[in-house]
PDB file of C-alpha atoms in Angstrom:
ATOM      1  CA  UNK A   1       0.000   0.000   0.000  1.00 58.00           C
ATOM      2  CA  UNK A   2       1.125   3.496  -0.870  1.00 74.00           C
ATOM      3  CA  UNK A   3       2.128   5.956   1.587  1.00 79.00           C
ATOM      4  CA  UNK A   4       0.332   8.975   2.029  1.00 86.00           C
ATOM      5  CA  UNK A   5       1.850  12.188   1.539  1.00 88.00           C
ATOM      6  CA  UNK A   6       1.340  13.075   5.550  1.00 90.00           C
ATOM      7  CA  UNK A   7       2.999   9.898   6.081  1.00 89.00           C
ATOM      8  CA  UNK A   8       6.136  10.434   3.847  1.00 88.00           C
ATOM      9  CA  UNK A   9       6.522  14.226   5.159  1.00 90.00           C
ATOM     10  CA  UNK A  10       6.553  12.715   8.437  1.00 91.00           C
ATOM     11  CA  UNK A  11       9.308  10.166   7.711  1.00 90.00           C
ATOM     12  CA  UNK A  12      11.276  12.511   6.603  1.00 90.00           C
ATOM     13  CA  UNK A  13      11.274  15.064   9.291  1.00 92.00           C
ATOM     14  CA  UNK A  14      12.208  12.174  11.693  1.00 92.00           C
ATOM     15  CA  UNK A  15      15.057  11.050   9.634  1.00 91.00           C
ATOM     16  CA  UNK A  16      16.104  14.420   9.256  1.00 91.00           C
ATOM     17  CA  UNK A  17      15.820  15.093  13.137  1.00 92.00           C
ATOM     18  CA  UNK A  18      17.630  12.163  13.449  1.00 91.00           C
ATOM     19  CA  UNK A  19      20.395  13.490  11.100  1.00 90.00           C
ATOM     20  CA  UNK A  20      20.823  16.455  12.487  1.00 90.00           C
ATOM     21  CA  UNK A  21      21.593  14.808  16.175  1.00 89.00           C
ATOM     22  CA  UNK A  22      23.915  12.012  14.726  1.00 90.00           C
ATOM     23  CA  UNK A  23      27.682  11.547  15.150  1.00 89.00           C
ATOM     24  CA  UNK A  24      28.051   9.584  11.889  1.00 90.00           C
ATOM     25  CA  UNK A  25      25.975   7.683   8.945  1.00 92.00           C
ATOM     26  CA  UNK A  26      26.134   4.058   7.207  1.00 93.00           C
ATOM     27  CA  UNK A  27      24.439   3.128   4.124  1.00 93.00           C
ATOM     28  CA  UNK A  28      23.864  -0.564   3.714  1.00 92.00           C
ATOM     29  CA  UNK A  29      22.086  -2.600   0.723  1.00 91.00           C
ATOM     30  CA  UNK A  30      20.153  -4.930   2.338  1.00 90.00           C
ATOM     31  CA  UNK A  31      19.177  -7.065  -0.884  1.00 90.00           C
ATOM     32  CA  UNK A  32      18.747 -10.717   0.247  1.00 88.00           C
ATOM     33  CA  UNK A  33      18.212 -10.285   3.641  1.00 89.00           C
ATOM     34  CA  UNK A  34      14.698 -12.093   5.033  1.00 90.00           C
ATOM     35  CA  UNK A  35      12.489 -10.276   7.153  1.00 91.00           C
ATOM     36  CA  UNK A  36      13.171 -11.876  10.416  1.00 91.00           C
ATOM     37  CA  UNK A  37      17.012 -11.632   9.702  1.00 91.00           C
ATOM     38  CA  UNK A  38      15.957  -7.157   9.174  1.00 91.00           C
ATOM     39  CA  UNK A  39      14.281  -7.576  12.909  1.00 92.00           C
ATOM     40  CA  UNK A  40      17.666  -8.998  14.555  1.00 91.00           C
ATOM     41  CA  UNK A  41      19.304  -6.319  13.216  1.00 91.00           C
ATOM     42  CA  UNK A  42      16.752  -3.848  14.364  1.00 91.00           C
ATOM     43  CA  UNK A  43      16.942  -4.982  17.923  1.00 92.00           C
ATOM     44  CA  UNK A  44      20.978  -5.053  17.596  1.00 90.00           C
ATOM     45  CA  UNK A  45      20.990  -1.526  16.667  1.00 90.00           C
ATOM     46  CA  UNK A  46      18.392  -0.181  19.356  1.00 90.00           C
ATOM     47  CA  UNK A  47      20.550  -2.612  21.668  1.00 90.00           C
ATOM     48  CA  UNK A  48      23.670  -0.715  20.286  1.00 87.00           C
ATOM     49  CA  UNK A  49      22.778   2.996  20.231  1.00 87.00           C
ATOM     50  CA  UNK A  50      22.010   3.222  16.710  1.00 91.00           C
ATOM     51  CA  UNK A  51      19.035   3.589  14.527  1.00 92.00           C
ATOM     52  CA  UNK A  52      18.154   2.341  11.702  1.00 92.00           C
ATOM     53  CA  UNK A  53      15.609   3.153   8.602  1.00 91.00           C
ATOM     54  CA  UNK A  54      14.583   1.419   5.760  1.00 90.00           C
ATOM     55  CA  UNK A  55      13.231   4.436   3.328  1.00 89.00           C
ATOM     56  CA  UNK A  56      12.770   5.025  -0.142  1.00 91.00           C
ATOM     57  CA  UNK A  57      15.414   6.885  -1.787  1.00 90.00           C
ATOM     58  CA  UNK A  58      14.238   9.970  -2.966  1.00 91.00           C
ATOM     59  CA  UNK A  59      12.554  10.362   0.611  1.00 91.00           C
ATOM     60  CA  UNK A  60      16.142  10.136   2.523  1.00 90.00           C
ATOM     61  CA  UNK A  61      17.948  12.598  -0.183  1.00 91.00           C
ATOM     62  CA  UNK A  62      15.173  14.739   1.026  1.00 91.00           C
ATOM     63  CA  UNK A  63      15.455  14.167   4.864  1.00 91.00           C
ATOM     64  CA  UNK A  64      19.650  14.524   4.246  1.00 90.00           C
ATOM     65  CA  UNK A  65      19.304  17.642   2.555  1.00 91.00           C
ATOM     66  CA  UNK A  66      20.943  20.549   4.550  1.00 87.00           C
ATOM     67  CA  UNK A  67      22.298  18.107   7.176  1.00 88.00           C
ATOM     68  CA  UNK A  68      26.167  16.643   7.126  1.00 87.00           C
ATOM     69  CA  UNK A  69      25.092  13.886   5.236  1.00 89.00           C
ATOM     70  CA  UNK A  70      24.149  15.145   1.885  1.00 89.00           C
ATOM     71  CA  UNK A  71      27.229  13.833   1.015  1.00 88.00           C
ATOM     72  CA  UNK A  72      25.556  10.379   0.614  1.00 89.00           C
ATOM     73  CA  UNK A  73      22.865  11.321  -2.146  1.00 87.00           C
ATOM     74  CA  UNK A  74      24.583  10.296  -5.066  1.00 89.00           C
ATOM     75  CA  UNK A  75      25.117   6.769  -3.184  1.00 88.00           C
ATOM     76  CA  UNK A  76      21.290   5.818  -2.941  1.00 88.00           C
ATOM     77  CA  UNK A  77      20.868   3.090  -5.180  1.00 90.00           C
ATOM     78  CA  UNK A  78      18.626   0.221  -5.027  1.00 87.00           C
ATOM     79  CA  UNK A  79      17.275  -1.242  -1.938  1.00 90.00           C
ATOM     80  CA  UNK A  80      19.252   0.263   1.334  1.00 91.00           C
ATOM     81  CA  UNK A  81      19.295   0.832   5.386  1.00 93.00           C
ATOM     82  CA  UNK A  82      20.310   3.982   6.534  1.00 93.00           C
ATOM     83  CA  UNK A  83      21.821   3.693   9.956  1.00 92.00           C
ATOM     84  CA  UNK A  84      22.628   6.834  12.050  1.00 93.00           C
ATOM     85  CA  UNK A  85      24.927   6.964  15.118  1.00 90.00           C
ATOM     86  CA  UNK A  86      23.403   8.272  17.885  1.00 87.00           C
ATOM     87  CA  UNK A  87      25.784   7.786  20.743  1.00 84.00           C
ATOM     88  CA  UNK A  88      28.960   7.866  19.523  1.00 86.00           C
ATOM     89  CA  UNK A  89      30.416   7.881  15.838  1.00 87.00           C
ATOM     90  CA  UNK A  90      30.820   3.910  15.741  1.00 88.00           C
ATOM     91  CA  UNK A  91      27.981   2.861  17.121  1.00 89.00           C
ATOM     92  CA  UNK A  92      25.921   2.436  13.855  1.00 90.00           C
ATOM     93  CA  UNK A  93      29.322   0.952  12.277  1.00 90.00           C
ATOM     94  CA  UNK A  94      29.674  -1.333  15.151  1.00 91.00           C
ATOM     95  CA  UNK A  95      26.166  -2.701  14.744  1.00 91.00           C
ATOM     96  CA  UNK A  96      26.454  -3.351  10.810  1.00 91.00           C
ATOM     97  CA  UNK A  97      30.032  -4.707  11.480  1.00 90.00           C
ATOM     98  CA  UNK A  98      28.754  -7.364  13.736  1.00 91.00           C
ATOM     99  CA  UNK A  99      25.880  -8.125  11.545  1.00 91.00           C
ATOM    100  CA  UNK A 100      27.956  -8.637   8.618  1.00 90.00           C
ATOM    101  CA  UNK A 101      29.828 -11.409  10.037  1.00 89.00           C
ATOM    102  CA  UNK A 102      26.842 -13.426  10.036  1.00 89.00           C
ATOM    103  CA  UNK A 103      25.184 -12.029   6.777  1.00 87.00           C
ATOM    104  CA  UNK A 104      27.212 -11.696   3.667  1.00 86.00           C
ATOM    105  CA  UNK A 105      23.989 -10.151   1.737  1.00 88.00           C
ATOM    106  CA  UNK A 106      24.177  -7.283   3.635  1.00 88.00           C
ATOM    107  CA  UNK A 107      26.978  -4.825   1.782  1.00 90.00           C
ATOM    108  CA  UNK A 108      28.184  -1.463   3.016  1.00 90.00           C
ATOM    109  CA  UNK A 109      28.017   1.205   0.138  1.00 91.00           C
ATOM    110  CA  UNK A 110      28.772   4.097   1.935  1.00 90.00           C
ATOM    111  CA  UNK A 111      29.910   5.875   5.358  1.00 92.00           C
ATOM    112  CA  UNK A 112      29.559   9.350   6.338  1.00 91.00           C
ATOM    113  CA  UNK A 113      31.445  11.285   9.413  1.00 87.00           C
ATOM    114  CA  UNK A 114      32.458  14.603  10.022  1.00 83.00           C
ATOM    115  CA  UNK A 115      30.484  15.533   6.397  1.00 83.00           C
ATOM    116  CA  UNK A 116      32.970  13.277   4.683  1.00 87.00           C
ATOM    117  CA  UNK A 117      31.658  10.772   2.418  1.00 88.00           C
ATOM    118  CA  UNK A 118      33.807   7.155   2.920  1.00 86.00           C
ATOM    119  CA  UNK A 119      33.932   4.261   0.833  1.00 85.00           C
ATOM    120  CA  UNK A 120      31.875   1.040   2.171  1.00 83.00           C
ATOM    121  CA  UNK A 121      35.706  -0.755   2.767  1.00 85.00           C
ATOM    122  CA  UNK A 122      36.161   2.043   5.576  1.00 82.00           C
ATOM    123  CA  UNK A 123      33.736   0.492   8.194  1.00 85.00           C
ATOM    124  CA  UNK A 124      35.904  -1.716  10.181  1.00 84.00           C
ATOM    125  CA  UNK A 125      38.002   1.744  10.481  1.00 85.00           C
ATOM    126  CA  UNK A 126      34.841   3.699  11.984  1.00 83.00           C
ATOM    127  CA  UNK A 127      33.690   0.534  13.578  1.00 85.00           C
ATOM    128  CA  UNK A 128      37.013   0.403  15.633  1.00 84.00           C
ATOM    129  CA  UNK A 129      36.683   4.470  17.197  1.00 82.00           C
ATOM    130  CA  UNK A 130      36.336   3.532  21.286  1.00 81.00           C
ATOM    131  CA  UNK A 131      32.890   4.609  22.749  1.00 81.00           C
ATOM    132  CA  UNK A 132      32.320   7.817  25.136  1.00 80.00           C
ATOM    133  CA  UNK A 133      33.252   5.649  28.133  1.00 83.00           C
ATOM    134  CA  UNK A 134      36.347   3.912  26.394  1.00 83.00           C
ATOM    135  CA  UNK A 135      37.529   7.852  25.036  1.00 82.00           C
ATOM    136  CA  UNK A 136      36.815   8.730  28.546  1.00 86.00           C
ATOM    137  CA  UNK A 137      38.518   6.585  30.048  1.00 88.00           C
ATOM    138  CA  UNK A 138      41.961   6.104  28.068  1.00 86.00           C
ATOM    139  CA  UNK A 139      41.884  10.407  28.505  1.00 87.00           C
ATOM    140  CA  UNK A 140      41.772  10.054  32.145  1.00 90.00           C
ATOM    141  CA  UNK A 141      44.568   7.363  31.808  1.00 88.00           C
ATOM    142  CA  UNK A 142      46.422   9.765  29.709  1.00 88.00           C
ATOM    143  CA  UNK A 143      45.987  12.512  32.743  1.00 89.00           C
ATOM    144  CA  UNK A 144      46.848  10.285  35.322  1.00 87.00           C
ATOM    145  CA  UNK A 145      50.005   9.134  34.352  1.00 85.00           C
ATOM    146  CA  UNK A 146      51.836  12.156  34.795  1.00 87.00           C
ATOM    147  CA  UNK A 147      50.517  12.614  38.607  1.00 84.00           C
ATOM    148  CA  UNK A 148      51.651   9.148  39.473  1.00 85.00           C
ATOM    149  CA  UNK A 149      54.793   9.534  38.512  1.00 85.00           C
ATOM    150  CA  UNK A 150      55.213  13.032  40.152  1.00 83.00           C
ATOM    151  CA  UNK A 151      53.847  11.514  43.517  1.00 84.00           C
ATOM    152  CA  UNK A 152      56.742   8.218  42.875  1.00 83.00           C
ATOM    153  CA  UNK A 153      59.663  10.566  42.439  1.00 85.00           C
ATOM    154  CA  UNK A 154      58.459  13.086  45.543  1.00 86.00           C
ATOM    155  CA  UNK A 155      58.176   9.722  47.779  1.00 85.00           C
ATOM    156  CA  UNK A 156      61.362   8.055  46.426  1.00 84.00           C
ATOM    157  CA  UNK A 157      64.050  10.590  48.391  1.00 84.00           C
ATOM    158  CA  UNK A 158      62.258  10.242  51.537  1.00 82.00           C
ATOM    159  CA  UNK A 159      61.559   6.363  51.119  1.00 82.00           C
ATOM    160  CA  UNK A 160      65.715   6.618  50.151  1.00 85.00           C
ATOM    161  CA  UNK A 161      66.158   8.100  53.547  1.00 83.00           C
ATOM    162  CA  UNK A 162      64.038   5.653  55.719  1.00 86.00           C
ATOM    163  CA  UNK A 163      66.188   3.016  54.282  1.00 88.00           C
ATOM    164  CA  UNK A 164      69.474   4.328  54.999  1.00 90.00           C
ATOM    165  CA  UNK A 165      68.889   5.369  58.448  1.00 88.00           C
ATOM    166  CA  UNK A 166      67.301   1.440  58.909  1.00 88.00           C
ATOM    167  CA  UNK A 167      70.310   0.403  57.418  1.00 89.00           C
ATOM    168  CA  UNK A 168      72.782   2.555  59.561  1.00 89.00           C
ATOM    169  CA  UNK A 169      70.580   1.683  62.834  1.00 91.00           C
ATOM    170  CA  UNK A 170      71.192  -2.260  62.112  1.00 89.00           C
ATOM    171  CA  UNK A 171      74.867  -1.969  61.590  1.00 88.00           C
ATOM    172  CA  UNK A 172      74.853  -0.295  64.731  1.00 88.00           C
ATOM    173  CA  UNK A 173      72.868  -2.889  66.140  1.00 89.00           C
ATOM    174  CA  UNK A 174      75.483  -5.720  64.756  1.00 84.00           C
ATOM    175  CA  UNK A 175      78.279  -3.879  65.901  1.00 73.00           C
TER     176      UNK A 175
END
């Protein structure tokens, strides 16, 4: 059944509010994929922090229009997921990634990030960028390494000192 025009205006305002919030884009052919197999990826992406939209072609070039994925128009071609990062820029990578390894129909035609448009062969690459927490994390790493060693060499000399009078109150001792 056809969609009505409310109904197509609609999709694309939500795939273009969706745009505008995400961190990076992946557009996937989904040709020979069953339904049930389209579900499982559905739930990995919600599970992931992605989202993902089957849509008719010219209805995403309009929805990417004016966003930092009009980049991808010219790669719209036959049947195709569009799958937006929401909470970091490899989520939606990570999600088809995974998927892939199970399902060889489904083939990456294009990536977008940072308004850049990427070849399909560049998801591993954007499917590899840590999460918030894992940035986070290797940052405060980064920041704490300096202060550890500052508090090792202040203790050292006075450590150094402790030692040497131990050492010079047993020889004493032996003496």
């Amino acid at each position: 059944m056809a969609m009505s025009f409310q109904a197509k205006q609609a999709m694309v305002a939500e795939v273009s509010d969706v745009a505008t919030r995400a961190h990076s884009a992946v557009l996937a052919e989904y040709r020979g994929l069953t339904a049930g197999q389209m579900d499982d990826l559905r739930v990995n992406a919600r599970e992931g922090g992605a989202y993902l939209k089957v849509i008719k072609n010219n209805l995403a070039k309009l929805a990417l229009k004016g966003t930092d994925y009009e980049c991808m128009t010219e790669a719209f071609k036959g049947p195709v997921i569009l799958g937006f990062s929401l909470e970091d820029p490899g989520s939606a990578a990570r999600v088809v990634s995974d998927f892939r390894k199970s399902h060889d129909a489904l083939k990456v035609t294009a990536i977008s990030f940072n308004g850049q448009l990427l070849p399909g062969e560049q998801l591993d690459r954007l499917a590899k960028l840590p999460t918030r927490d894992e940035a986070l994390s290797q940052l405060m790493r980064a920041m704490k390494a300096p202060v550890e060693k500052l508090t090792r060499t202040t203790r050292e000399p006075v450590a150094k000192l402790s030692r040497t009078v131990a050492a010079v109150r047993d020889e004493k001792q032996a003496a």
